[in-house]
């Protein structure tokens, strides 16, 4: 949801900015731009509504020197996708350039005031008002001017302002992520540490209210006063993790990484889950019920974990759509499991306000332990998926399901709902997941090209599942629609006859996570009777024989066929490839949705 970067480097900064922007592009790709301070106190700005590669080409044709600059990749919220609305935005004098991620909710009132005071506000975007507010306060120095400007804002922001006259950078954050990091070649600011990971070893995360000034030295302020810097954190992201290597797209690489990710999660959380020690060490109180909270894929992962809690230990559970949580009644003794790979999804953070108001304990199941969610939670379960760059979540989903399942086992053993021996048996079962996942990917790579070729011209798809497998079908449908731009509806198979069957006509593809039950077979017979094209994901003899029994690896009944999801990921990607879609950057989407 917009990515920002800034750098003050020993050599030319544009290459640094564009390289970092390429790694931030997952956050939005409606437009991209850079501004660089020139020795004479002016700015050079390059912006385009094309992608980062186009900006690189433009800079190659029309180079910009300078060692201090800011860059931005945009996911449009306010104002159309035009070059004029692209960041960076300059003040009236052309001395300051600003990049911003977030939403300024009082921008209209501020813009009107600025215009009355004679400012030329050139774009339609909310962000531009901030640079003019900084311009008005500049007499006090850049850091104080940024503080004065942000005091007038409502909404959320991570922003960086460049002063071309002094070469100083000042950044501030409130409700949007921002890190600052120093390496041998310079100092960097970025929305995501992955953007600058190759150049640094440690980083600091700005807390709400921090203002950091990067000049000859780096200084920190908070609440209008000098402040201690936040703690240094170790950056564990390797360059290989950020590279597509020989894969056609990041999504294929990330699909293939899932067996390894699954093994890593189980190595971290399996042992402390099975004996309940994870629960005892967490300091969390006993609970009467569990609510899983999240959006999109993360909510699907939460639903799978809720299904496990209900099935194995009879724990009452509720799945809360974080973007619709305003009327959520948080019942007493609820343990909240908040699922978010990024930990910065605004809808999730807003829903937490409600939870905190009721005093319910929150566990973050996240791939970003230092994120806003991680910092607000009472306990953090890191998902260990590594950086995921494709906008469509794949390996983070698998990691969330397994991490959440380990927590569920730990909670049930730790509170006496399950015997330790049961916990041990369940973790032993999970030990088969990496092989189940690998097998599913292998089978899908063989079978899917033919299935996709036969179905990619369909107008839409139905997905069916039962019990916990319904949440897997939901995830398959979400993957298909976001990648292929075809409609994809997911239903409990028993519901088919109560309405969705009307959608089935000759050739309608119906993907079923086939648990082999007679009820599922009855639903599939109803589809076949109307000429629907059943793509059953099941055991030997099915259209996509990706489930455990196929290769002799026993499936895991109590958590349902998680491995079915990998087959559906491969199917969604292949249909999208045949339809000529941008696999890693589906239209209209961004990976971290930091607006409500
Ligand atoms: O960062 P989060 O997990 O909180 O993001 C929530 C959703 O936006 C996200 O899961 C989205 O549905 C997926 N990227 C779709 O593949």
Tab-separated table of C-alpha atoms in Angstrom, residues 20 39 80 92 96 335 344 463:
chain	number	residue	atom	x	y	z
A	20	UNK	CA	14.928	-0.666	-3.391
A	39	UNK	CA	24.492	20.233	-5.412
A	80	UNK	CA	-6.330	8.920	-10.392
A	92	UNK	CA	5.940	25.578	-3.926
A	96	UNK	CA	11.399	20.041	-0.597
A	335	UNK	CA	-8.482	-15.521	23.350
A	344	UNK	CA	0.273	-3.929	9.172
A	463	UNK	CA	-14.986	-24.309	-5.302
